[in-house]
CSV table of C-alpha atoms in Angstrom, one decimal:
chain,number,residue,atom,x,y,z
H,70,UNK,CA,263.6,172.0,185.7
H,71,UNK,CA,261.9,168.6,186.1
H,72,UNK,CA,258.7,170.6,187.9
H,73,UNK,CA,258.6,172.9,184.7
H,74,UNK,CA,258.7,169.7,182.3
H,75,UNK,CA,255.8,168.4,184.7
H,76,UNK,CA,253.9,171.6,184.4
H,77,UNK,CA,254.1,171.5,180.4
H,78,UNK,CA,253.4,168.0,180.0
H,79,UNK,CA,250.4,168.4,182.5
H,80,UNK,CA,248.7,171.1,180.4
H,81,UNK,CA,249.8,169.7,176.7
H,82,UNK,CA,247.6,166.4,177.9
H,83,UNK,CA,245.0,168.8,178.9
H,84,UNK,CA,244.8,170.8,175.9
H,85,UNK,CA,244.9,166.9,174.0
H,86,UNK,CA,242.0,166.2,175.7
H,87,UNK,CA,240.3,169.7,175.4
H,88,UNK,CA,241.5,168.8,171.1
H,89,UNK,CA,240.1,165.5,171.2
H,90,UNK,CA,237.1,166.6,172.8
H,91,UNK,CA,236.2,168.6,169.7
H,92,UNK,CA,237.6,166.3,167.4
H,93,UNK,CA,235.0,164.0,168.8
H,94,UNK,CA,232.2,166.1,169.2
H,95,UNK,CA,231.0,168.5,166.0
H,96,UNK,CA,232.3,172.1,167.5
H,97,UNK,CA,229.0,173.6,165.3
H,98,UNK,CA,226.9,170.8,166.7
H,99,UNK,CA,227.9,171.2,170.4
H,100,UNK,CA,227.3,174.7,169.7
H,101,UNK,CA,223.7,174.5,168.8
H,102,UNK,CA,222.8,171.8,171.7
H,103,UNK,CA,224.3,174.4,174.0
H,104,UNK,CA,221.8,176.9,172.9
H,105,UNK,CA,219.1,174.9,171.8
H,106,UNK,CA,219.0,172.1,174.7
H,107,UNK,CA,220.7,173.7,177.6
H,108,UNK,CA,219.6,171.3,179.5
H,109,UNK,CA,221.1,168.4,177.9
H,110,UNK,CA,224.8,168.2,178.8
H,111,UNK,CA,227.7,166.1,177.9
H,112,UNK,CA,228.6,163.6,180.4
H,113,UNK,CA,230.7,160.8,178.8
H,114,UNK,CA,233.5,161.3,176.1
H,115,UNK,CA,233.7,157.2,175.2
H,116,UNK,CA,231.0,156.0,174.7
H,117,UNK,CA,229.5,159.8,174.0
H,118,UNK,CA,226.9,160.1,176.2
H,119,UNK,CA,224.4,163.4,176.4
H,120,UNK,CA,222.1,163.3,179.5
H,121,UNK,CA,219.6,165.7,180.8
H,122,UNK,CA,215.7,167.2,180.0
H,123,UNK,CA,214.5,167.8,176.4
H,124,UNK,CA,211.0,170.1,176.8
H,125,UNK,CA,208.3,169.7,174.3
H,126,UNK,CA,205.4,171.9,174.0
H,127,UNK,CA,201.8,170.7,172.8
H,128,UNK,CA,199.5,172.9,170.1
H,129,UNK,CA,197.0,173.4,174.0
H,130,UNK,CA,200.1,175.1,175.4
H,131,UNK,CA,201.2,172.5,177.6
H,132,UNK,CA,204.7,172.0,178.7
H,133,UNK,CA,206.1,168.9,179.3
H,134,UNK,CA,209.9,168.7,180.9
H,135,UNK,CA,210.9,164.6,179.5
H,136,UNK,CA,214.3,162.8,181.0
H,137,UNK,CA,216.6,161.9,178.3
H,138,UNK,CA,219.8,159.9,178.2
H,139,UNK,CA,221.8,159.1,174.6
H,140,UNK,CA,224.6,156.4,174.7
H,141,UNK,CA,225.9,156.9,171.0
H,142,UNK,CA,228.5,153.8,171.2
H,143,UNK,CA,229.9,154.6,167.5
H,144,UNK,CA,229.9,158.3,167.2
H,145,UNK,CA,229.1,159.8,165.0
H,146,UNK,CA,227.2,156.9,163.8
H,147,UNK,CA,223.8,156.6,165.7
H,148,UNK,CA,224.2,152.8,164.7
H,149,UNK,CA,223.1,150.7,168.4
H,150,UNK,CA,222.4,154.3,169.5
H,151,UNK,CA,221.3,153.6,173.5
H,152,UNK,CA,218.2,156.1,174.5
H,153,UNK,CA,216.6,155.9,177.6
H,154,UNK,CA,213.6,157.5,178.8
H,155,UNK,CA,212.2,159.1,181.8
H,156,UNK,CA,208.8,158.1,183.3
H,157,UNK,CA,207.2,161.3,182.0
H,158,UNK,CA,207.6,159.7,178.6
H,159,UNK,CA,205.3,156.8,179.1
H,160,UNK,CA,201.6,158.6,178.6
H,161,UNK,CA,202.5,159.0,174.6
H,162,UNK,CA,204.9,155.3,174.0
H,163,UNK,CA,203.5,152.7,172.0
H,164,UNK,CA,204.3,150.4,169.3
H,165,UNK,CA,204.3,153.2,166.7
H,166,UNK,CA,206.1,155.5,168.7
H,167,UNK,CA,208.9,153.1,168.8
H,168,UNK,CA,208.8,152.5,165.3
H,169,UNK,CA,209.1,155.9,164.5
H,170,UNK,CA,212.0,157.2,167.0
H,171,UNK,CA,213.7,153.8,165.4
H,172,UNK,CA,213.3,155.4,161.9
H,173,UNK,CA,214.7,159.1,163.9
H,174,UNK,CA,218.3,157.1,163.7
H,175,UNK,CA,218.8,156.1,160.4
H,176,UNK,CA,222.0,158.1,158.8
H,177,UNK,CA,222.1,160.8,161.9
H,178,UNK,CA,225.4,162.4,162.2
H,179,UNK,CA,224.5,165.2,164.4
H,180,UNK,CA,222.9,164.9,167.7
H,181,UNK,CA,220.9,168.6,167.9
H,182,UNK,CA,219.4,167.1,164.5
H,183,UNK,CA,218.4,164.5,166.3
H,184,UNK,CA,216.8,166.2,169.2
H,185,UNK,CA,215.0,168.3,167.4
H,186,UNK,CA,213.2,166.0,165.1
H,187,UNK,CA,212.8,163.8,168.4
H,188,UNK,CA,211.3,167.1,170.1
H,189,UNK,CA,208.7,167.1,166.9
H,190,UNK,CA,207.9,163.4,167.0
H,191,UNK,CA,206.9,163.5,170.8
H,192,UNK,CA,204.7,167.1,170.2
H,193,UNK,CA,203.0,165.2,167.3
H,194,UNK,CA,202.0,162.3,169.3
H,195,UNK,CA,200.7,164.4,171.9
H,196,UNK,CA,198.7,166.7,169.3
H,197,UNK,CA,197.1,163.9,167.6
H,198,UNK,CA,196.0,162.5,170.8
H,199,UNK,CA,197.9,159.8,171.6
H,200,UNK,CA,197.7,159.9,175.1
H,201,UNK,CA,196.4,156.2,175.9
H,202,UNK,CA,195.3,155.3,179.7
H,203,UNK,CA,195.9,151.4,179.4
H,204,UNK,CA,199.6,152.2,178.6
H,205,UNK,CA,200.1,153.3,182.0
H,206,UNK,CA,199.3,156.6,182.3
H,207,UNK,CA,198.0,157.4,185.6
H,208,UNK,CA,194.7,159.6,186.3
H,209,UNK,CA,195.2,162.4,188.6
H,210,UNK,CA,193.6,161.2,192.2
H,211,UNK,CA,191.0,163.1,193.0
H,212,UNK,CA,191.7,163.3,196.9
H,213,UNK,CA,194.9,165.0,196.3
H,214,UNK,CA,193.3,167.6,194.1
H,215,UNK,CA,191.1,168.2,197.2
H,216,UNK,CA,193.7,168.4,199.2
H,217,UNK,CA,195.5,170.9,197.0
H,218,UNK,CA,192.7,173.1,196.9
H,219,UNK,CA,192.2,173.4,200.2
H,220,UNK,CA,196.0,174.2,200.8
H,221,UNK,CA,195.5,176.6,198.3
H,222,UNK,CA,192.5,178.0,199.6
H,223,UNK,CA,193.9,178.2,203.3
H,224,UNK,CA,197.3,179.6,201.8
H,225,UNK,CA,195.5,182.6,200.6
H,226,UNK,CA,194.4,184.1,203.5
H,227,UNK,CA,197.3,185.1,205.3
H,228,UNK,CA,197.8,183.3,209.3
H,229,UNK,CA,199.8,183.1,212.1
H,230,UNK,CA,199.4,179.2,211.5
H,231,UNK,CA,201.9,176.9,210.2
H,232,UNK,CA,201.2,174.3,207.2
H,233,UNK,CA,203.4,171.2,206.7
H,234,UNK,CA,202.7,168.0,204.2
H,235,UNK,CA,204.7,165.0,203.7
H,236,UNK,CA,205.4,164.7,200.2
H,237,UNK,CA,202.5,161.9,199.6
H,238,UNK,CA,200.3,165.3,200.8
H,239,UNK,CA,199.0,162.5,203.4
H,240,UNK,CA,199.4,163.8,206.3
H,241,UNK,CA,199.0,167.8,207.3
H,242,UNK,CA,200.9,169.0,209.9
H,243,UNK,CA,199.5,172.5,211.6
H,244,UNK,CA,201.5,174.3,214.2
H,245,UNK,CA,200.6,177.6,216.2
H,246,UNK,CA,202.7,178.9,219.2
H,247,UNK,CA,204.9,175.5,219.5
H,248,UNK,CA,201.4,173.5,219.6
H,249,UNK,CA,200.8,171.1,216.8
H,250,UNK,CA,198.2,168.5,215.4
H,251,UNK,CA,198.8,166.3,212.7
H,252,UNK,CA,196.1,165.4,210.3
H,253,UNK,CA,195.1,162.8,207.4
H,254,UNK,CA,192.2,162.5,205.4
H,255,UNK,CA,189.2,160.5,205.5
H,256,UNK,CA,187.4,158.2,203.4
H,257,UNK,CA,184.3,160.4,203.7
H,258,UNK,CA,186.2,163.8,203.2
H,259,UNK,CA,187.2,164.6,206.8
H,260,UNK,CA,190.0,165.0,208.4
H,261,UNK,CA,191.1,162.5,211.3
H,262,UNK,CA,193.8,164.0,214.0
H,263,UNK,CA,196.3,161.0,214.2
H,264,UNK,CA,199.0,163.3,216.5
H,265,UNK,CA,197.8,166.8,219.2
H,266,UNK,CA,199.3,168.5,221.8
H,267,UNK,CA,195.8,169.2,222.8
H,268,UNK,CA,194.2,168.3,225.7
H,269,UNK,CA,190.4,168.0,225.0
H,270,UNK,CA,188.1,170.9,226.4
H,271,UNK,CA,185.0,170.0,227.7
H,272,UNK,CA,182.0,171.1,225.8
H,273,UNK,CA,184.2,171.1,222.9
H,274,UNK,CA,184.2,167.7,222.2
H,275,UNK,CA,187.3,165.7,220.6
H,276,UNK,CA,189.5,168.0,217.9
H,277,UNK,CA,188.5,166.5,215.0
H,278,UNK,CA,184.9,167.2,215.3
H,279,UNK,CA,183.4,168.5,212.1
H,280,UNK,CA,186.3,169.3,210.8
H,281,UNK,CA,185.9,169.2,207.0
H,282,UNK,CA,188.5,171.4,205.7
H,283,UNK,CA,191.7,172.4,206.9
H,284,UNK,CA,190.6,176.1,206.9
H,285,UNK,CA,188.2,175.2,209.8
H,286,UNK,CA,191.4,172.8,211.4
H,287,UNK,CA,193.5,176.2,211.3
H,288,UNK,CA,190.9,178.4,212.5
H,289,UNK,CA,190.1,175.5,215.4
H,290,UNK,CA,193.6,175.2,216.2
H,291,UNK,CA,194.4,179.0,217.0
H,292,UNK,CA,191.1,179.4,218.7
H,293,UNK,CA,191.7,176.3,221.1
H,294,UNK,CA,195.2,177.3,222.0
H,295,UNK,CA,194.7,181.0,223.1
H,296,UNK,CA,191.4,179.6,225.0
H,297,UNK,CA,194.4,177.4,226.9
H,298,UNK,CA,197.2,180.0,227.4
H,299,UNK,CA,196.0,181.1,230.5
H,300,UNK,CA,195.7,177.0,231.7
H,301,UNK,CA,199.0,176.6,230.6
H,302,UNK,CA,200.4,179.6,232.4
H,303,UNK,CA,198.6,178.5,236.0
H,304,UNK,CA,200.5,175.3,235.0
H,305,UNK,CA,204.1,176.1,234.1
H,306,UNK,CA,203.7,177.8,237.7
H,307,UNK,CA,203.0,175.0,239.3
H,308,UNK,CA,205.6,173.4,237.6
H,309,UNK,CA,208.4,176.5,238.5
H,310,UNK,CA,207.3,176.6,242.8
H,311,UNK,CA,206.1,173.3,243.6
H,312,UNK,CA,207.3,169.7,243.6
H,313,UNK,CA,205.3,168.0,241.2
H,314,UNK,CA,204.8,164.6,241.5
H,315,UNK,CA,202.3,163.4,238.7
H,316,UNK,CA,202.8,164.0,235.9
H,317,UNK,CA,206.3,162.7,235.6
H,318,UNK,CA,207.2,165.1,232.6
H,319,UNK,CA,204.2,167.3,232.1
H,320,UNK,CA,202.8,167.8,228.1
H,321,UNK,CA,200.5,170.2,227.0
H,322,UNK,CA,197.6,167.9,227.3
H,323,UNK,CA,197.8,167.5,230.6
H,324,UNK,CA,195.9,170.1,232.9
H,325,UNK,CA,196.2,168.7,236.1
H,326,UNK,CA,199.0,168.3,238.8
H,327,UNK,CA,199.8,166.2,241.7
H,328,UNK,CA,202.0,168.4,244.2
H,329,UNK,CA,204.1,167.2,247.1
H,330,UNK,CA,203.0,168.8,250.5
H,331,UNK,CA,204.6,166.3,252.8
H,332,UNK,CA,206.0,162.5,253.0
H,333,UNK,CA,202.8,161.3,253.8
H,334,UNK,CA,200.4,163.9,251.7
H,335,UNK,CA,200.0,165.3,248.1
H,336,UNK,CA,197.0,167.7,246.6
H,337,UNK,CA,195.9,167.2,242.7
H,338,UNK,CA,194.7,170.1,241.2
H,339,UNK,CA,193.2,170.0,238.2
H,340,UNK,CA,192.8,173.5,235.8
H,341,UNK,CA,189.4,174.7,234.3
H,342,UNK,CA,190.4,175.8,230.8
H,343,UNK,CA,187.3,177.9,230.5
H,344,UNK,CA,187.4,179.7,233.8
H,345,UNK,CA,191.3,179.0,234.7
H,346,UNK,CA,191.6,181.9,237.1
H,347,UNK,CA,189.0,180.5,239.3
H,348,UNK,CA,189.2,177.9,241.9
H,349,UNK,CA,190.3,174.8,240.4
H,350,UNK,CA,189.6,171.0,241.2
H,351,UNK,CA,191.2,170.1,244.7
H,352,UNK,CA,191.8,166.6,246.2
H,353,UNK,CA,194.0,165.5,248.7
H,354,UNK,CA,196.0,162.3,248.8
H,355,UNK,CA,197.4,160.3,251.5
H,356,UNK,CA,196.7,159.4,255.3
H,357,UNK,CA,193.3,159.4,256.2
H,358,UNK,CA,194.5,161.8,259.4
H,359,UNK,CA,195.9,164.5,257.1
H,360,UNK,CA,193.4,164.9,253.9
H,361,UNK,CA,190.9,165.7,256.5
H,362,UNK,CA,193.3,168.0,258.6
H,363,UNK,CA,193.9,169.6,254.8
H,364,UNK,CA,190.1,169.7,253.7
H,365,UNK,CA,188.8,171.6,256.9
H,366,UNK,CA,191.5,174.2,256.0
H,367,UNK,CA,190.8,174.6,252.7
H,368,UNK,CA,187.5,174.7,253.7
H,369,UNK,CA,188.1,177.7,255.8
H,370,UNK,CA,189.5,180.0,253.9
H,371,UNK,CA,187.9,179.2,250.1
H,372,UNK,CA,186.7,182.6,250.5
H,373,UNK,CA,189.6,184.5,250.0
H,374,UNK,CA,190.7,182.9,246.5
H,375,UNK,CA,191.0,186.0,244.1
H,376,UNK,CA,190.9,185.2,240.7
H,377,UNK,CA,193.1,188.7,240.1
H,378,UNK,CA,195.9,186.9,242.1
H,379,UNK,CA,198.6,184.4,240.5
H,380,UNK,CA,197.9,180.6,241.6
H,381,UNK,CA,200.7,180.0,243.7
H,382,UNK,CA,199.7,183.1,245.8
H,383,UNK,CA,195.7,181.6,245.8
H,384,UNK,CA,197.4,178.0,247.1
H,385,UNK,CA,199.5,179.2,249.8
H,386,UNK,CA,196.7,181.0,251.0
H,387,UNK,CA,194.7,177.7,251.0
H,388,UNK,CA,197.4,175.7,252.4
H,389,UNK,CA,198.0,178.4,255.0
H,390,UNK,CA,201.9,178.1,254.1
H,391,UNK,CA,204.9,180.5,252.8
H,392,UNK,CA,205.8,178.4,249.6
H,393,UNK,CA,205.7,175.1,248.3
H,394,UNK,CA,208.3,172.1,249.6
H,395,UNK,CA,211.1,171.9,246.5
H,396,UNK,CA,211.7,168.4,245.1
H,397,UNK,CA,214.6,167.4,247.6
H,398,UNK,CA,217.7,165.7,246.3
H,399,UNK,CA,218.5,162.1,247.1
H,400,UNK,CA,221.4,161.0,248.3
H,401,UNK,CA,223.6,158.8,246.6
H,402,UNK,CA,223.3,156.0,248.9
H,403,UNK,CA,220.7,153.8,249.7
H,404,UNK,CA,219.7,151.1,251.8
H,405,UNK,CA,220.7,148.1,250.1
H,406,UNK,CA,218.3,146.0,252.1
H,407,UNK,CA,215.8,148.0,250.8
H,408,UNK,CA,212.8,146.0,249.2
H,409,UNK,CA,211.1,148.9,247.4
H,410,UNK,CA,211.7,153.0,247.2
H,411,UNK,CA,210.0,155.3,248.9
H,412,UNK,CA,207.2,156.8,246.3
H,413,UNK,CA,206.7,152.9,245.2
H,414,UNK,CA,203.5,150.6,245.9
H,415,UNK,CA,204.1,148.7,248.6
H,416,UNK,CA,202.2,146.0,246.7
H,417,UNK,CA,203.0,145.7,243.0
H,418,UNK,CA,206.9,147.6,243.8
H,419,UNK,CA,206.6,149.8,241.2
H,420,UNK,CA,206.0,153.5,240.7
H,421,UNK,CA,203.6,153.9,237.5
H,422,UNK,CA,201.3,151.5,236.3
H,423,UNK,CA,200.0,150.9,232.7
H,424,UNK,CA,197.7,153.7,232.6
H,425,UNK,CA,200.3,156.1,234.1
H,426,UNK,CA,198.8,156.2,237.5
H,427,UNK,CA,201.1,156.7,240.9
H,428,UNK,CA,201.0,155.8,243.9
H,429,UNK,CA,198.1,158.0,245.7
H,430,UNK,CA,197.2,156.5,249.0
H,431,UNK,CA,199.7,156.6,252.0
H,432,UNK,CA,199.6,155.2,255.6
H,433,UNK,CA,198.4,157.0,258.4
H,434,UNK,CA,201.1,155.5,260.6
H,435,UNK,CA,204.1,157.7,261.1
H,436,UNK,CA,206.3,154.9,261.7
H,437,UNK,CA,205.1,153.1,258.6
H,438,UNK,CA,204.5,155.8,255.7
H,439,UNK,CA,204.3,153.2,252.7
H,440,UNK,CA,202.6,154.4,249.4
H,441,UNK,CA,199.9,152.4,248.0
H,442,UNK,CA,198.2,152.5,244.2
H,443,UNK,CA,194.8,152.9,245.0
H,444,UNK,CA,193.6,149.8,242.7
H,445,UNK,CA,196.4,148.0,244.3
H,446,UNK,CA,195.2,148.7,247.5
H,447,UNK,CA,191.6,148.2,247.1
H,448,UNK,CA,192.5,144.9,245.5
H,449,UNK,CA,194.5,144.0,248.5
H,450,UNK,CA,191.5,144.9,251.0
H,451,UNK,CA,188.9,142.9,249.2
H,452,UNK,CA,190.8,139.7,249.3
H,453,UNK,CA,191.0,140.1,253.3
H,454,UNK,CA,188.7,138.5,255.2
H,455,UNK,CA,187.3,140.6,258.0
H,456,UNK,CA,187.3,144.2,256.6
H,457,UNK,CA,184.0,146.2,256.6
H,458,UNK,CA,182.7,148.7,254.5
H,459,UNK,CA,181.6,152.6,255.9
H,460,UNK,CA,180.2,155.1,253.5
H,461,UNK,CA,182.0,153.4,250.1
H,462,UNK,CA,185.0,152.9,251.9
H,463,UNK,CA,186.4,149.4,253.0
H,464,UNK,CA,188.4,150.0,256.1
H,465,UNK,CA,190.9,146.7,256.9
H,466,UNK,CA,195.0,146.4,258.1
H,467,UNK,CA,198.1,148.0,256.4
H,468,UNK,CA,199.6,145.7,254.1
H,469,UNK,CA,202.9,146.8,255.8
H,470,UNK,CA,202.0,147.7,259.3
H,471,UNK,CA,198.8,146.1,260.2
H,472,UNK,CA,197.7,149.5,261.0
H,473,UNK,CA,193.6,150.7,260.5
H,474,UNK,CA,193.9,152.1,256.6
H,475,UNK,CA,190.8,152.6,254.0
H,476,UNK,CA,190.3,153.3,250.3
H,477,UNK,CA,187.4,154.3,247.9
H,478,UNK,CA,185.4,151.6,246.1
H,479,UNK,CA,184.2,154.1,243.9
């Protein structure tokens, strides 16, 4: 009994409020805003308060879409009637206009009255020209309407290539096959590359060569990445059979690997992205003793690279060997007395340097085996008294064993 009593109570407040709702608000009058402003709805019982867009149309056909908020604190007196404007608004308010919305209030009683005479003052104001730049209204900038005209002249022509903007339009963003450049225009009209996963192809020159409209940025980016598939593929290779070394987590841009082939030896290939089936760059890293045991090898059978055969088949035949050594997984323990790791310099104790480099050169002593930067090492040679020079190489002790080592001065 006392949940029925509840359930009646409940809806005899509701249909109060539904009453008092109309009581407050002209039924006729709510009627017509409904179908006359749709898009200004009632959001506020006390104070009544209507909030939403009014449209207004010029004699030229132009539409404009205006924010409008009405507080009416004494309805339906429009007496110390609160009305607040969007910015949209601001290209036709001036003293006048304000004198004349004022005069809009006088004796209203009905707020689609209202509207609509507020709807004709605004559309006369913008028919007899009252669109005045000095009270704030903001020319068009002519490098976004350059920008939007290329977008829409790109945007035509149907592509396989993505297109992205911030909402500024100040940066472009162009993607094809999960490779991206990002782009923002120049002072002169060009477009400068501030983000690629592009490596730079020689001949080709940096990205953002005379590029001067995003068309040719689209057309440059699809060309460029199918001219690198076949780089790419040579790489991810690499990547799946060998134990790369260098770089630490391959990107796109880089075309080059440094492979492990033992503790005291590596090989850096590097890929040529116009002729990537063909021989690529080779150099050996290391001991002296086994970089020349591994160049008179290579040496030997360069004649049998087929460029119809996959790289890691090409390699192996190089490297007269089965497959590549896989990354080998340390164990969990390690020498505590340990000074420095394995793959560090055994001069600066670290593994990369600034610009990304490893540790390249290694001791030709089997007892020793310490890895060197090169530039470390070199440094370290200078500074000794005593060391000579052969053929651009500087030839002095093992900073760890005392041992005969050398390294370029090139």
């Amino acid at each position: 009994m006392k949940t029925t009593l509840h359930f009646i109570y409940d809806n005899v407040t509701l249909l109060i409020e539904i009453i008092n709702l109309f009581r407050m608000v002209d039924n006729d009058d709510y009627k017509s805003i409904i179908e006359k402003y749709p898009e200004m709805i009632l959001i506020s019982q006390n104070p009544a308060t209507w909030q939403g867009f009014l449209k207004v149309s010029s004699n030229s056909g132009r539409n404009i879409r205006i924010r409008l908020q009405l507080i009416i604190h004494n309805y339906p007196s429009f007496y110390g009637v609160e009305i607040n404007f969007g910015k949209e608004i601001a290209f036709v308010r001036d003293q006048k206009f304000s004198e004349k919305l004022k005069d809009l209030t006088c004796n209203k009683t009905k707020v689609s009255t209202f509207l609509r005479q507020l709807q004709s003052l605004i559309r006369n104001f913008i028919n007899n020209g009252h669109i005045i730049e000095s009270n704030g209204y903001e020319p068009v900038n002519n490098d976004i309407v350059q920008i939007l005209n290329e977008l829409k002249d790109v945007l035509e022509i149907p592509s396989e290539v993505q297109i992205l903007s911030n909402n500024s339009l100040s940066i472009i963003k162009l993607s094809y096959k999960n490779m991206a450049v990002q782009l923002q225009r120049t002072k002169h009209g060009k477009w400068m590359v501030i983000y690629s996963d592009l490596p730079e192809i020689p001949n080709f020159g940096p990205f953002e060569k005379n590029i001067s409209t995003l068309m040719i940025a689209r057309t440059k980016l699809k060309l460029q990445v199918e001219m690198l598939e076949e780089a790419w593929s040579n790489l991810k290779q690499i990547d799946e059979n060998c134990w790369v070394v260098d770089p630490l987590n391959p990107k796109p841009c880089h075309l080059y690997r440094q492979i492990y082939l033992t503790a005291s030896l590596s090989m850096f290939i590097k890929i040529d992205v116009l002729r990537a089936m063909d021989l690529p760059e080779i150099k050996f890293m290391g001991s002296d003793v086994e970089i020349e045991s591994k160049r008179e090898l290579v040496s030997k059978n360069l004649h049998n690279w087929n460029s119809e055969y996959n790289i890691i088949d090409n390699l192996t035949m190089l490297l007269n060997i089965n497959s590549f050594p896989k990354k080998e997984v340390k164990k969990q323990s390690q020498d505590c007395c340990a000074v420095v790791a394995d793959e560090e310099c055994c001069i600066c104790f670290s593994l990369e340097l600034n610009n990304e480099t490893l540790p390249d050169k290694i001791c030709s002593n089997k007892q020793c085996r310490k890895h060197f930067h090169t530039s470390c090492l070199l440094q370290w040679l200078q500074r000794t008294a005593g060391n000579h020079i052969v053929f651009d190489y500087i030839h002095g002790p093992c900073p760890n064993c005392q041992e005969d080592i050398s390294c370029c001065i090139k």
